[in-house]
Amino acid sequence: QAPLVESGGGSVQAGGSLRLSCVGPGYMHRVNCMGWFRRAPGKGREGVASIARDGTPTYADSVKGRFTISRDNTKTTLYLQMNNLEPEDTAMYYCAARRALCSAGALPSQFTMDYWGQGTQVTVSS
């Protein structure tokens, strides 16, 4: 059973907004690096954004200026505010976390994450 639980996905038209949330169990309050990944139809899973424990964010070039990642360490909750959505953003979005620190200026590899959610679907129509 995945320890992280995502919510907030849905279907929107291009230019719309969605806010994803991810909640983890209490024992995860010590995780350092958290992030969002996505898998589009027919493609591999890619990093979207990550955030260090001190709130320092890193974004994929494709979402810079449109997406904002944030976290609440007291509630072990991660958020992704997605604005000006494009059809290319259509994907299953996954929340992930790891005990290790985030790497400065670089998105974490999916293979280095310790905890995962089951995903929430985001569909953007043109």
Coordinates of N, CA, C and O in Angstrom, one line a residue:
Q1 N 0.9 -1.2 0.0 CA 0.0 0.0 0.0 C 0.9 1.2 0.0 O 1.8 1.4 0.8
A2 N 0.6 2.1 -1.0 CA 1.4 3.3 -1.1 C 1.2 4.2 0.1 O 0.0 4.5 0.5
P3 N 2.2 4.7 0.8 CA 2.0 5.5 2.0 C 1.6 7.0 1.7 O 1.1 7.6 2.6
L4 N 1.7 7.4 0.5 CA 1.3 8.8 0.1 C 0.0 8.8 -0.6 O -0.2 7.9 -1.4
V5 N -0.9 9.7 -0.4 CA -2.2 9.8 -1.0 C -2.4 11.1 -1.7 O -2.4 12.2 -1.0
E6 N -2.5 11.1 -3.0 CA -2.7 12.3 -3.8 C -4.2 12.5 -4.0 O -5.0 11.6 -4.0
S7 N -4.5 13.8 -4.2 CA -5.9 14.2 -4.6 C -5.8 15.5 -5.4 O -4.7 16.2 -5.4
G8 N -6.9 15.9 -6.0 CA -7.0 17.1 -6.7 C -6.9 17.0 -8.2 O -7.1 18.1 -8.9
G9 N -6.7 15.9 -8.7 CA -6.7 15.7 -10.2 C -8.1 15.9 -10.8 O -9.1 16.0 -10.1
G10 N -8.2 16.0 -12.1 CA -9.4 16.2 -12.8 C -9.3 16.5 -14.2 O -8.2 16.4 -14.8
S11 N -10.4 16.9 -14.8 CA -10.4 17.3 -16.2 C -10.6 18.8 -16.3 O -11.6 19.3 -15.8
V12 N -9.8 19.5 -17.1 CA -10.0 21.0 -17.3 C -9.7 21.3 -18.7 O -9.0 20.5 -19.4
Q13 N -10.1 22.5 -19.1 CA -9.7 23.0 -20.5 C -8.4 23.7 -20.4 O -7.9 24.1 -19.4
A14 N -7.8 23.8 -21.5 CA -6.5 24.5 -21.6 C -6.6 25.9 -21.1 O -7.6 26.6 -21.3
G15 N -5.6 26.3 -20.3 CA -5.7 27.6 -19.6 C -6.2 27.5 -18.2 O -6.2 28.5 -17.5
G16 N -6.8 26.4 -17.9 CA -7.4 26.3 -16.5 C -6.3 26.0 -15.5 O -5.1 25.9 -15.8
S17 N -6.8 25.7 -14.3 CA -5.9 25.5 -13.1 C -6.4 24.3 -12.3 O -7.6 24.0 -12.3
L18 N -5.5 23.7 -11.6 CA -5.8 22.6 -10.7 C -4.8 22.7 -9.6 O -3.6 23.1 -9.8
R19 N -5.2 22.2 -8.4 CA -4.2 22.2 -7.3 C -4.2 20.7 -6.8 O -5.2 20.2 -6.3
L20 N -3.0 20.1 -6.8 CA -2.8 18.8 -6.4 C -2.4 18.8 -4.9 O -1.6 19.7 -4.5
S21 N -2.8 17.8 -4.1 CA -2.4 17.7 -2.8 C -1.9 16.3 -2.5 O -2.3 15.3 -3.2
C22 N -1.0 16.1 -1.6 CA -0.4 14.8 -1.3 C -0.2 14.8 0.2 O 0.5 15.6 0.8
V23 N -0.8 13.8 0.9 CA -0.7 13.7 2.3 C 0.1 12.4 2.7 O -0.2 11.3 2.1
G24 N 1.0 12.5 3.6 CA 1.8 11.4 4.1 C 1.5 11.1 5.5 O 1.0 11.9 6.3
P25 N 1.8 9.8 6.0 CA 1.6 9.5 7.4 C 2.5 10.2 8.3 O 3.5 10.8 7.9
G26 N 2.2 10.2 9.6 CA 3.0 11.0 10.6 C 4.5 10.7 10.6 O 5.3 11.6 10.8
Y27 N 4.8 9.4 10.4 CA 6.3 9.0 10.5 C 7.1 9.7 9.4 O 8.3 9.6 9.4
M28 N 6.4 10.3 8.4 CA 7.2 10.9 7.3 C 7.6 12.3 7.6 O 8.1 13.0 6.7
H29 N 7.4 12.8 8.8 CA 7.7 14.2 9.0 C 9.1 14.5 8.9 O 9.5 15.7 8.8
R30 N 10.0 13.5 8.9 CA 11.4 13.7 8.7 C 11.9 13.6 7.3 O 13.1 13.7 7.1
V31 N 11.1 13.4 6.3 CA 11.6 13.3 5.0 C 12.1 14.6 4.5 O 11.6 15.7 5.0
N32 N 13.1 14.6 3.7 CA 13.8 15.8 3.3 C 13.3 16.3 1.9 O 12.6 17.3 1.8
C33 N 13.5 15.5 0.9 CA 13.2 15.9 -0.5 C 11.8 15.3 -0.9 O 11.6 14.1 -0.7
M34 N 10.9 16.2 -1.4 CA 9.6 15.7 -1.9 C 9.4 16.3 -3.3 O 10.0 17.3 -3.6
G35 N 8.6 15.6 -4.0 CA 8.5 16.0 -5.4 C 7.2 15.4 -6.1 O 6.6 14.5 -5.6
W36 N 7.0 16.0 -7.3 CA 5.9 15.5 -8.1 C 6.5 15.0 -9.4 O 7.4 15.6 -10.0
F37 N 6.0 13.8 -9.8 CA 6.4 13.2 -11.1 C 5.1 13.0 -11.9 O 4.0 13.1 -11.4
R38 N 5.3 12.8 -13.2 CA 4.1 12.5 -14.1 C 4.5 11.5 -15.2 O 5.6 11.5 -15.6
R39 N 3.5 10.8 -15.6 CA 3.6 9.9 -16.7 C 2.5 10.1 -17.7 O 1.3 9.9 -17.4
A40 N 2.9 10.6 -18.9 CA 1.9 10.9 -19.9 C 1.7 9.6 -20.7 O 2.6 8.7 -20.7
P41 N 0.6 9.5 -21.4 CA 0.3 8.2 -22.2 C 1.5 7.9 -23.1 O 1.9 8.8 -23.9
G42 N 2.0 6.7 -23.1 CA 3.0 6.3 -24.0 C 4.4 6.8 -23.7 O 5.3 6.6 -24.4
K43 N 4.6 7.4 -22.5 CA 5.9 8.0 -22.2 C 6.3 7.5 -20.8 O 5.5 6.9 -20.0
G44 N 7.6 7.7 -20.5 CA 8.1 7.3 -19.2 C 7.8 8.4 -18.2 O 7.3 9.5 -18.5
R45 N 8.0 8.0 -16.9 CA 7.7 8.9 -15.8 C 8.8 10.0 -15.7 O 10.0 9.7 -15.8
E46 N 8.4 11.2 -15.6 CA 9.4 12.3 -15.5 C 9.2 13.2 -14.3 O 8.0 13.3 -13.8
G47 N 10.2 13.9 -13.9 CA 10.1 14.8 -12.8 C 9.5 16.1 -13.2 O 9.8 16.6 -14.3
V48 N 8.6 16.6 -12.3 CA 7.9 17.9 -12.6 C 8.5 19.0 -11.7 O 8.8 20.1 -12.2
A49 N 8.5 18.7 -10.5 CA 9.0 19.7 -9.5 C 9.4 19.0 -8.2 O 8.9 17.9 -7.9
S50 N 10.3 19.6 -7.5 CA 10.8 19.1 -6.2 C 10.9 20.2 -5.2 O 11.1 21.4 -5.7
I51 N 11.0 19.9 -4.0 CA 11.1 20.9 -2.9 C 11.9 20.4 -1.8 O 11.6 19.3 -1.3
A52 N 12.8 21.1 -1.3 CA 13.6 20.7 -0.2 C 12.9 21.1 1.1 O 11.9 21.8 1.1
R53 N 13.4 20.6 2.2 CA 12.7 20.8 3.5 C 12.6 22.3 3.9 O 11.7 22.7 4.5
D54 N 13.6 23.0 3.4 CA 13.6 24.5 3.7 C 12.7 25.3 2.7 O 12.7 26.5 2.8
G55 N 12.1 24.6 1.8 CA 11.2 25.2 0.9 C 11.8 25.6 -0.5 O 11.1 26.2 -1.3
T56 N 13.1 25.3 -0.7 CA 13.7 25.6 -2.0 C 13.1 24.7 -3.1 O 13.2 23.5 -3.0
P57 N 12.5 25.3 -4.1 CA 12.0 24.5 -5.2 C 12.9 24.4 -6.4 O 13.8 25.2 -6.6
T58 N 12.6 23.3 -7.2 CA 13.2 23.1 -8.5 C 12.1 22.7 -9.4 O 11.3 21.9 -9.1
Y59 N 12.2 23.2 -10.7 CA 11.1 22.9 -11.6 C 11.7 22.4 -13.0 O 12.8 22.8 -13.4
A60 N 10.9 21.5 -13.6 CA 11.3 21.2 -15.0 C 11.0 22.4 -15.9 O 10.1 23.2 -15.6
D61 N 11.8 22.5 -16.9 CA 11.7 23.7 -17.8 C 10.3 23.8 -18.4 O 9.8 24.9 -18.6
S62 N 9.6 22.7 -18.6 CA 8.3 22.7 -19.2 C 7.2 23.3 -18.4 O 6.1 23.6 -18.9
V63 N 7.4 23.4 -17.1 CA 6.4 23.9 -16.2 C 6.8 25.2 -15.5 O 6.0 25.8 -14.7
K64 N 8.0 25.7 -15.7 CA 8.4 26.9 -15.0 C 7.5 28.1 -15.3 O 7.2 28.3 -16.5
G65 N 7.2 28.8 -14.3 CA 6.3 30.0 -14.5 C 4.8 29.6 -14.5 O 4.0 30.5 -14.5
R66 N 4.5 28.3 -14.5 CA 3.1 27.9 -14.5 C 2.7 27.1 -13.3 O 1.6 27.2 -12.8
F67 N 3.7 26.3 -12.8 CA 3.4 25.4 -11.6 C 4.2 26.0 -10.4 O 5.3 26.5 -10.6
T68 N 3.6 25.8 -9.2 CA 4.2 26.1 -8.0 C 4.1 25.0 -7.0 O 3.0 24.5 -6.7
I69 N 5.3 24.5 -6.5 CA 5.3 23.5 -5.5 C 5.4 24.1 -4.1 O 6.2 25.1 -4.0
S70 N 4.8 23.5 -3.1 CA 4.9 24.0 -1.8 C 4.7 22.8 -0.8 O 4.2 21.7 -1.2
R71 N 5.1 22.9 0.4 CA 4.9 21.9 1.4 C 4.6 22.4 2.8 O 5.0 23.5 3.1
D72 N 4.0 21.6 3.6 CA 3.7 21.9 5.0 C 4.3 20.8 5.8 O 3.8 19.7 5.9
N73 N 5.5 21.1 6.4 CA 6.2 20.0 7.1 C 5.4 19.5 8.3 O 5.5 18.3 8.7
T74 N 4.7 20.4 8.9 CA 4.0 19.9 10.1 C 2.8 18.9 9.8 O 2.4 18.1 10.7
K75 N 2.3 19.0 8.6 CA 1.2 18.1 8.2 C 1.7 17.1 7.2 O 0.9 16.3 6.7
T76 N 3.0 17.0 6.9 CA 3.5 16.1 5.9 C 2.7 16.2 4.6 O 2.3 15.1 4.1
T77 N 2.4 17.4 4.2 CA 1.6 17.6 3.0 C 2.3 18.3 2.0 O 3.1 19.3 2.3
L78 N 2.2 17.9 0.7 CA 2.8 18.5 -0.4 C 1.7 19.0 -1.4 O 0.7 18.4 -1.5
Y79 N 2.0 20.1 -2.0 CA 1.0 20.7 -2.9 C 1.7 21.0 -4.3 O 2.9 21.2 -4.4
L80 N 0.9 21.0 -5.3 CA 1.3 21.5 -6.6 C 0.2 22.3 -7.2 O -0.9 21.8 -7.6
Q81 N 0.4 23.6 -7.3 CA -0.5 24.5 -8.0 C -0.2 24.6 -9.4 O 0.9 25.0 -9.8
M82 N -1.1 24.2 -10.3 CA -0.9 24.2 -11.7 C -1.8 25.2 -12.4 O -3.0 25.1 -12.4
N83 N -1.2 26.2 -13.0 CA -1.9 27.3 -13.7 C -1.6 27.2 -15.2 O -0.6 26.6 -15.6
N84 N -2.5 27.8 -16.0 CA -2.3 27.9 -17.4 C -2.0 26.5 -18.0 O -1.0 26.3 -18.7
L85 N -2.8 25.5 -17.6 CA -2.6 24.2 -18.1 C -2.6 24.0 -19.6 O -3.4 24.7 -20.2
E86 N -1.8 23.1 -20.1 CA -1.8 22.8 -21.5 C -2.1 21.4 -21.8 O -1.9 20.5 -20.9
P87 N -2.6 21.0 -23.0 CA -2.9 19.6 -23.2 C -1.7 18.7 -23.0 O -1.9 17.5 -22.6
E88 N -0.5 19.2 -23.2 CA 0.7 18.4 -23.0 C 1.0 18.1 -21.5 O 1.8 17.3 -21.2
D89 N 0.2 18.7 -20.6 CA 0.3 18.4 -19.2 C -0.5 17.2 -18.8 O -0.5 16.8 -17.6
T90 N -1.3 16.7 -19.7 CA -2.1 15.5 -19.4 C -1.3 14.3 -19.1 O -0.4 14.0 -19.8
A91 N -1.5 13.8 -17.9 CA -0.7 12.7 -17.4 C -1.2 12.2 -16.0 O -2.1 12.9 -15.4
M92 N -0.7 11.1 -15.6 CA -0.9 10.7 -14.2 C 0.2 11.3 -13.4 O 1.3 11.2 -13.7
Y93 N -0.2 12.0 -12.3 CA 0.7 12.7 -11.5 C 0.9 12.0 -10.2 O 0.0 11.5 -9.5
Y94 N 2.2 11.8 -9.8 CA 2.6 11.0 -8.6 C 3.3 11.9 -7.6 O 4.2 12.7 -8.0
C95 N 3.0 11.7 -6.4 CA 3.8 12.4 -5.3 C 4.8 11.4 -4.8 O 4.6 10.2 -4.8
A96 N 6.0 11.9 -4.4 CA 7.1 11.1 -4.0 C 7.9 11.8 -2.9 O 7.9 13.0 -2.9
A97 N 8.6 11.0 -2.1 CA 9.4 11.6 -1.1 C 10.6 10.7 -0.8 O 10.6 9.5 -1.1
R98 N 11.7 11.3 -0.2 CA 12.8 10.5 0.1 C 13.5 11.1 1.4 O 13.4 12.3 1.7
R99 N 14.2 10.3 2.1 CA 14.9 10.7 3.3 C 16.1 11.6 2.9 O 16.5 12.5 3.7
A100 N 16.8 11.3 1.8 CA 17.9 12.1 1.4 C 17.6 13.5 1.0 O 16.4 13.8 0.7
L101 N 18.5 14.4 1.1 CA 18.3 15.7 0.7 C 18.1 15.9 -0.8 O 18.5 15.0 -1.6
C102 N 17.5 17.0 -1.1 CA 17.3 17.3 -2.5 C 18.7 17.8 -3.0 O 19.5 18.3 -2.3
S103 N 19.0 17.5 -4.3 CA 20.2 18.0 -4.9 C 19.9 19.5 -5.4 O 18.9 19.7 -6.1
A104 N 20.9 20.4 -5.1 CA 20.7 21.8 -5.5 C 20.5 22.0 -7.0 O 21.4 21.5 -7.7
G105 N 19.4 22.6 -7.4 CA 19.2 22.9 -8.8 C 18.9 21.8 -9.7 O 18.9 22.0 -10.9
A106 N 18.7 20.6 -9.2 CA 18.4 19.4 -10.0 C 17.2 18.6 -9.5 O 17.0 18.5 -8.3
L107 N 16.3 18.2 -10.4 CA 15.2 17.3 -10.0 C 15.8 15.9 -9.6 O 16.7 15.4 -10.2
P108 N 15.2 15.3 -8.6 CA 15.6 14.0 -8.2 C 15.2 12.9 -9.2 O 14.2 13.1 -9.9
S109 N 16.0 11.9 -9.3 CA 15.7 10.8 -10.2 C 14.5 10.0 -9.5 O 14.5 9.8 -8.3
Q110 N 13.6 9.5 -10.2 CA 12.5 8.7 -9.7 C 13.1 7.5 -8.9 O 12.5 7.0 -8.0
F111 N 14.3 7.0 -9.3 CA 14.8 5.8 -8.7 C 15.4 6.0 -7.4 O 15.8 5.1 -6.7
T112 N 15.5 7.3 -7.0 CA 16.1 7.6 -5.7 C 15.0 7.9 -4.6 O 15.3 8.2 -3.5
M113 N 13.7 7.9 -5.0 CA 12.7 8.2 -4.1 C 12.3 7.0 -3.3 O 12.2 5.9 -3.8
D114 N 12.0 7.2 -2.0 CA 11.7 6.1 -1.0 C 10.2 5.8 -0.9 O 9.8 4.7 -0.6
Y115 N 9.4 6.8 -1.1 CA 7.9 6.7 -0.9 C 7.2 7.2 -2.1 O 7.6 8.3 -2.6
W116 N 6.1 6.6 -2.4 CA 5.3 7.0 -3.5 C 3.8 6.9 -3.2 O 3.4 6.2 -2.3
G117 N 3.0 7.7 -4.0 CA 1.6 7.6 -4.0 C 1.1 6.8 -5.2 O 1.9 6.4 -6.0
Q118 N -0.2 6.6 -5.3 CA -0.7 5.8 -6.4 C -1.1 6.6 -7.6 O -1.3 6.1 -8.6
G119 N -1.0 7.9 -7.4 CA -1.2 8.8 -8.6 C -2.6 9.4 -8.7 O -3.6 8.8 -8.1
T120 N -2.7 10.6 -9.3 CA -4.0 11.2 -9.6 C -4.0 11.7 -11.0 O -3.0 12.3 -11.5
Q121 N -5.0 11.5 -11.8 CA -5.1 11.8 -13.2 C -5.4 13.2 -13.4 O -6.3 13.8 -12.9
V122 N -4.6 13.8 -14.3 CA -4.9 15.2 -14.8 C -5.1 15.1 -16.3 O -4.2 14.6 -17.0
T123 N -6.2 15.6 -16.8 CA -6.5 15.6 -18.2 C -6.9 17.1 -18.7 O -7.7 17.7 -18.1
V124 N -6.1 17.6 -19.6 CA -6.3 18.9 -20.1 C -6.8 18.8 -21.6 O -6.0 18.3 -22.4
S125 N -7.9 19.4 -21.9 CA -8.4 19.4 -23.2 C -8.2 20.7 -23.9 O -8.2 21.8 -23.3
S126 N -8.0 20.6 -25.2 CA -7.8 21.9 -26.0 C -9.1 22.6 -26.4 O -10.1 22.0 -26.3

